[in-house]
Short mmCIF file of C-alpha atoms (C1' of nucleotides) in Angstrom, two decimals:
data_model
loop_
_atom_site.label_atom_id
_atom_site.label_comp_id
_atom_site.label_asym_id
_atom_site.label_seq_id
_atom_site.Cartn_x
_atom_site.Cartn_y
_atom_site.Cartn_z
CA MET A 1 22.59 -0.80 -7.74
CA GLN A 2 21.10 -2.01 -10.82
CA ARG A 3 17.99 -0.58 -11.48
CA LEU A 4 15.37 -2.41 -12.74
CA SER A 5 14.08 -2.73 -16.56
CA THR A 6 10.85 -2.63 -18.01
CA PHE A 7 11.19 -6.21 -18.64
CA PHE A 8 10.92 -7.37 -15.61
CA TYR A 9 7.45 -5.94 -14.87
CA THR A 10 5.85 -6.37 -18.14
CA ARG A 11 6.33 -10.13 -17.83
CA PRO A 12 2.74 -12.07 -17.70
CA ALA A 13 3.53 -13.80 -13.83
CA THR A 14 2.73 -10.87 -11.22
CA LEU A 15 2.74 -13.50 -8.46
CA ARG A 16 6.88 -14.27 -9.26
CA ILE A 17 7.24 -10.50 -9.36
CA ALA A 18 5.72 -10.16 -6.13
CA GLN A 19 8.24 -12.50 -4.71
CA GLU A 20 10.86 -10.90 -6.56
CA LEU A 21 9.94 -7.05 -5.69
CA LEU A 22 10.97 -8.43 -1.76
CA GLY A 23 14.68 -7.38 -0.86
CA LYS A 24 14.68 -4.82 -3.59
CA VAL A 25 14.93 -0.78 -3.27
CA LEU A 26 12.27 1.65 -3.81
CA VAL A 27 13.94 5.04 -4.51
CA THR A 28 12.42 8.70 -4.96
CA ARG A 29 14.70 11.45 -5.61
CA PHE A 30 11.52 14.40 -5.30
CA ASP A 31 12.18 18.15 -5.13
CA GLY A 32 16.51 17.52 -4.97
CA LYS A 33 16.12 14.54 -1.60
CA GLU A 34 16.97 10.95 -2.27
CA THR A 35 14.54 8.90 -0.19
CA ALA A 36 15.26 4.94 -0.64
CA GLY A 37 14.31 2.04 1.27
CA ARG A 38 14.16 -1.58 0.90
CA ILE A 39 10.63 -3.52 0.55
CA LEU A 40 9.60 -5.72 2.70
CA GLU A 41 5.40 -6.37 2.18
CA VAL A 42 3.62 -6.37 -1.17
CA GLU A 43 0.59 -7.75 -1.79
CA ALA A 44 -0.78 -8.73 -5.10
CA TYR A 45 -3.85 -7.36 -7.40
CA LEU A 46 -4.81 -9.91 -10.34
CA GLY A 47 -7.38 -7.62 -12.81
CA THR A 48 -10.42 -8.33 -13.79
CA ARG A 49 -11.06 -11.25 -11.91
CA ASP A 50 -9.86 -9.98 -8.57
CA ARG A 51 -12.35 -9.43 -6.72
CA ALA A 52 -10.06 -7.24 -4.10
CA CYS A 53 -8.97 -5.23 -7.87
CA HIS A 54 -10.05 -2.37 -8.23
CA ALA A 55 -10.18 -3.24 -11.83
CA TYR A 56 -12.22 -5.98 -10.98
CA GLY A 57 -14.98 -6.71 -13.76
CA ALA A 58 -13.35 -4.75 -15.99
CA ARG A 59 -14.02 -1.82 -14.30
CA ARG A 60 -11.68 1.17 -15.70
CA THR A 61 -12.14 4.70 -14.45
CA PRO A 62 -10.14 7.83 -14.07
CA ARG A 63 -8.77 6.37 -10.91
CA ASN A 64 -8.09 3.15 -12.03
CA ASN A 65 -6.60 4.19 -15.43
CA SER A 66 -3.34 3.33 -15.13
CA MET A 67 -3.19 -0.02 -13.38
CA TYR A 68 -4.97 -0.81 -18.01
CA ALA A 69 -1.26 0.50 -19.09
CA THR A 70 1.87 -1.26 -19.75
CA GLY A 71 4.53 -2.86 -16.20
CA GLY A 72 6.61 -0.53 -15.04
CA ILE A 73 4.55 2.16 -14.35
CA ALA A 74 2.98 3.74 -11.18
CA TYR A 75 -0.14 3.28 -9.82
CA VAL A 76 -0.72 5.58 -6.75
CA TYR A 77 -4.41 6.73 -5.19
CA ARG A 78 -5.98 8.29 -2.13
CA CYS A 79 -7.72 5.78 0.31
CA TYR A 80 -9.90 6.90 3.01
CA GLY A 81 -9.61 10.40 2.02
CA ILE A 82 -6.20 10.91 3.43
CA HIS A 83 -3.41 8.74 2.16
CA HIS A 84 -1.46 7.97 -0.64
CA LEU A 85 -1.32 4.37 -1.37
CA PHE A 86 1.97 3.79 -4.29
CA ASN A 87 1.18 0.08 -6.53
CA VAL A 88 3.98 -1.13 -9.24
CA VAL A 89 1.55 -1.76 -11.90
CA THR A 90 2.85 -5.66 -13.98
CA ASN A 91 1.97 -7.32 -17.13
CA GLY A 92 1.46 -6.33 -20.59
CA PRO A 93 -0.99 -3.09 -21.35
CA GLY A 94 -4.59 -4.27 -21.50
CA ILE A 95 -4.12 -6.69 -18.05
CA PRO A 96 -4.61 -4.18 -14.50
CA HIS A 97 -2.65 -5.96 -12.36
CA ALA A 98 -0.28 -4.33 -9.87
CA ILE A 99 1.72 -5.08 -6.42
CA LEU A 100 0.76 -2.13 -3.53
CA ILE A 101 4.02 -2.09 -1.62
CA ARG A 102 3.13 -1.93 1.97
CA ALA A 103 6.40 -1.90 4.05
CA LEU A 104 10.07 -0.33 3.52
CA GLU A 105 13.20 -0.73 5.97
CA PRO A 106 14.53 3.04 5.45
CA LEU A 107 17.55 3.05 3.55
CA ARG A 108 18.71 6.66 2.61
CA GLY A 109 16.35 9.78 3.48
CA GLN A 110 15.68 9.25 7.00
CA GLU A 111 15.98 12.89 7.85
CA ILE A 112 13.45 13.72 4.77
CA MET A 113 11.63 10.69 5.97
CA GLN A 114 10.55 12.48 9.33
CA HIS A 115 10.01 15.95 7.84
CA ARG A 116 7.29 14.81 5.03
CA MET A 117 5.77 13.02 8.13
CA GLY A 118 5.14 15.62 9.86
CA ARG A 119 5.33 14.63 13.32
CA PRO A 120 7.79 12.45 15.19
CA VAL A 121 7.93 8.77 14.16
CA PRO A 122 9.56 5.93 15.28
CA ALA A 123 12.62 5.16 12.53
CA ALA A 124 10.91 1.28 12.64
CA ARG A 125 7.32 3.49 11.49
CA LEU A 126 8.67 5.31 9.20
CA THR A 127 7.76 3.26 6.35
CA ARG A 128 5.59 0.33 7.87
CA GLY A 129 1.88 0.59 5.67
CA PRO A 130 1.59 1.54 2.43
CA GLY A 131 0.25 5.11 3.61
CA ASN A 132 2.99 5.75 5.74
CA LEU A 133 5.84 4.60 3.13
CA ALA A 134 4.35 6.48 0.30
CA ARG A 135 3.83 9.28 2.44
CA ALA A 136 7.68 9.11 3.77
CA LEU A 137 9.27 8.54 0.42
CA GLY A 138 6.76 11.93 -0.86
CA LEU A 139 4.87 9.68 -2.97
CA ASP A 140 1.07 11.42 -4.42
CA ARG A 141 -1.23 11.34 -6.66
CA SER A 142 0.59 13.28 -9.27
CA HIS A 143 2.93 10.13 -9.70
CA ASP A 144 0.33 7.91 -11.21
CA GLY A 145 1.14 6.51 -14.30
CA ARG A 146 5.04 7.47 -13.71
CA SER A 147 7.75 5.85 -15.27
CA LEU A 148 8.81 3.23 -12.84
CA CYS A 149 12.87 3.87 -15.03
CA SER A 150 12.59 7.65 -13.92
CA ARG A 151 15.62 8.98 -13.05
CA ASP A 152 13.18 10.05 -9.64
CA LEU A 153 11.35 7.33 -9.64
CA PHE A 154 12.56 3.80 -9.57
CA ILE A 155 13.01 0.04 -8.37
CA ALA A 156 16.59 -0.92 -7.49
CA SER A 157 18.59 -4.37 -6.83
CA ASP A 158 21.68 -3.77 -4.78
CA GLY A 159 22.38 -7.92 -5.35
CA ILE A 160 20.57 -9.18 -2.38
CA VAL A 161 18.96 -11.99 -3.14
CA LEU A 162 16.46 -14.02 -0.95
CA SER A 163 16.32 -17.29 -0.27
CA PRO A 164 12.96 -18.88 -0.10
CA GLY A 165 12.53 -20.11 3.20
CA ARG A 166 12.81 -16.23 4.24
CA ILE A 167 10.05 -15.34 2.47
CA GLY A 168 6.26 -15.93 4.40
CA ARG A 169 3.04 -15.94 2.50
CA SER A 170 -0.57 -14.78 4.00
CA PRO A 171 -3.66 -13.45 2.65
CA ARG A 172 -4.59 -9.53 2.19
CA ILE A 173 -4.93 -6.93 4.31
CA GLY A 174 -8.36 -4.69 4.12
CA VAL A 175 -10.41 -6.46 1.99
CA ASP A 176 -12.95 -8.48 3.42
CA TYR A 177 -15.54 -6.62 0.94
CA ALA A 178 -13.61 -9.32 -1.66
CA GLY A 179 -15.81 -12.00 -0.02
CA SER A 180 -13.59 -15.49 -0.82
CA ASP A 181 -10.94 -13.61 -2.39
CA ALA A 182 -10.23 -12.17 0.72
CA LEU A 183 -8.40 -15.32 1.44
CA LEU A 184 -6.40 -15.57 -1.57
CA PRO A 185 -2.79 -15.63 -0.10
CA TYR A 186 -1.78 -13.45 -2.79
CA ARG A 187 0.45 -11.33 0.46
CA PHE A 188 4.10 -11.77 1.00
CA TYR A 189 6.89 -10.67 3.35
CA ILE A 190 10.10 -11.16 4.65
CA LYS A 191 9.65 -12.64 7.67
CA GLY A 192 10.39 -11.62 10.84
CA HIS A 193 11.19 -8.69 10.46
CA PRO A 194 10.07 -5.71 12.82
CA SER A 195 8.84 -3.17 9.66
CA ILE A 196 5.55 -5.53 8.61
CA SER A 197 2.71 -4.38 8.82
CA GLY A 198 -0.34 -5.91 10.25
CA ARG A 199 0.20 -9.80 11.70
CA PRO A 200 2.33 -11.74 10.07
CA VAL A 201 1.10 -15.41 9.60
CA HIS A 202 3.43 -18.55 9.77
"C1'" DC B 1 -2.99 -7.64 23.60
"C1'" DG B 2 -7.92 -6.79 20.74
"C1'" DA B 3 -11.83 -4.06 19.46
"C1'" DC B 4 -13.45 0.04 18.49
"C1'" DC B 5 -13.85 4.82 16.81
"C1'" DG B 6 -12.95 9.57 14.18
"C1'" DA B 7 -10.13 11.94 10.89
"C1'" DT B 8 -11.23 13.30 5.65
"C1'" DC B 9 -12.29 13.33 0.78
"C1'" DG B 10 -12.38 11.51 -3.94
"C1'" DT B 11 -14.70 8.63 -6.58
"C1'" DC B 12 -18.30 6.17 -8.23
"C1'" DT B 13 -23.88 5.05 -7.87
"C1'" DG C 1 -24.95 10.07 -0.87
"C1'" DA C 2 -21.91 5.62 0.83
"C1'" DC C 3 -17.60 4.07 0.66
"C1'" DG C 4 -12.92 2.63 1.20
"C1'" DA C 5 -6.18 -2.33 -0.63
"C1'" DT C 6 -5.18 2.86 6.59
"C1'" DC C 7 -3.47 4.67 10.38
"C1'" DG C 8 -3.12 6.76 15.44
"C1'" DG C 9 -5.70 6.75 19.33
"C1'" DT C 10 -8.22 5.17 22.81
"C1'" DC C 11 -9.99 1.65 25.60
"C1'" DG C 12 -11.11 -2.56 28.28
"C1'" DA C 13 -9.32 -7.07 29.62
#
DNA sequence: CGACCGATCGTCT
DNA sequence: GACGATCGGTCGA
């Protein structure tokens, strides 16, 4: 397992990074409990001119402040008062790009994930959907702004390389309020995987 | 299968 | 005071 370096995240190529994150492994080691999952589905949010992005119009508030930091940190926010959504901040300082992680394939610590969900959950649904996976990995607002090159929070490559033909692409989910930007094809996923959220568009 | 609905609360207007 | 980058359950076709 090779941990991704700061350089991976700070490149000014968020759409490329989004695709490269597919197949990588997100790991948390909180409270001595290791949980890990392979990234199956992501969405890119491209800063101040993207209506679906929290930084649209250069909006900067206490909530989205970490988007403006340099790449390689987490942006975690609360959604609908219930869920936490985990993002990877990319690009250089002052450029508020981020990639939402939408689905994982559970690899390690499934017992711990089950316990965190607080109710019986089928294995395939444990880390399907951004709210579910954040909960399963123990991610919450307290991790906002944390480095993704930490001992207890990081993304690694285990050498698995996806052929381009296995990557699907579609508009982002749940951003109808974004007008024409809701149509931008900034969602990427591994085709045909049972833990993909929403409906794959081929 | 698709449509709809309630939960629940921090954030911003 | 309104609103979500969601989720799971329910209802009807």
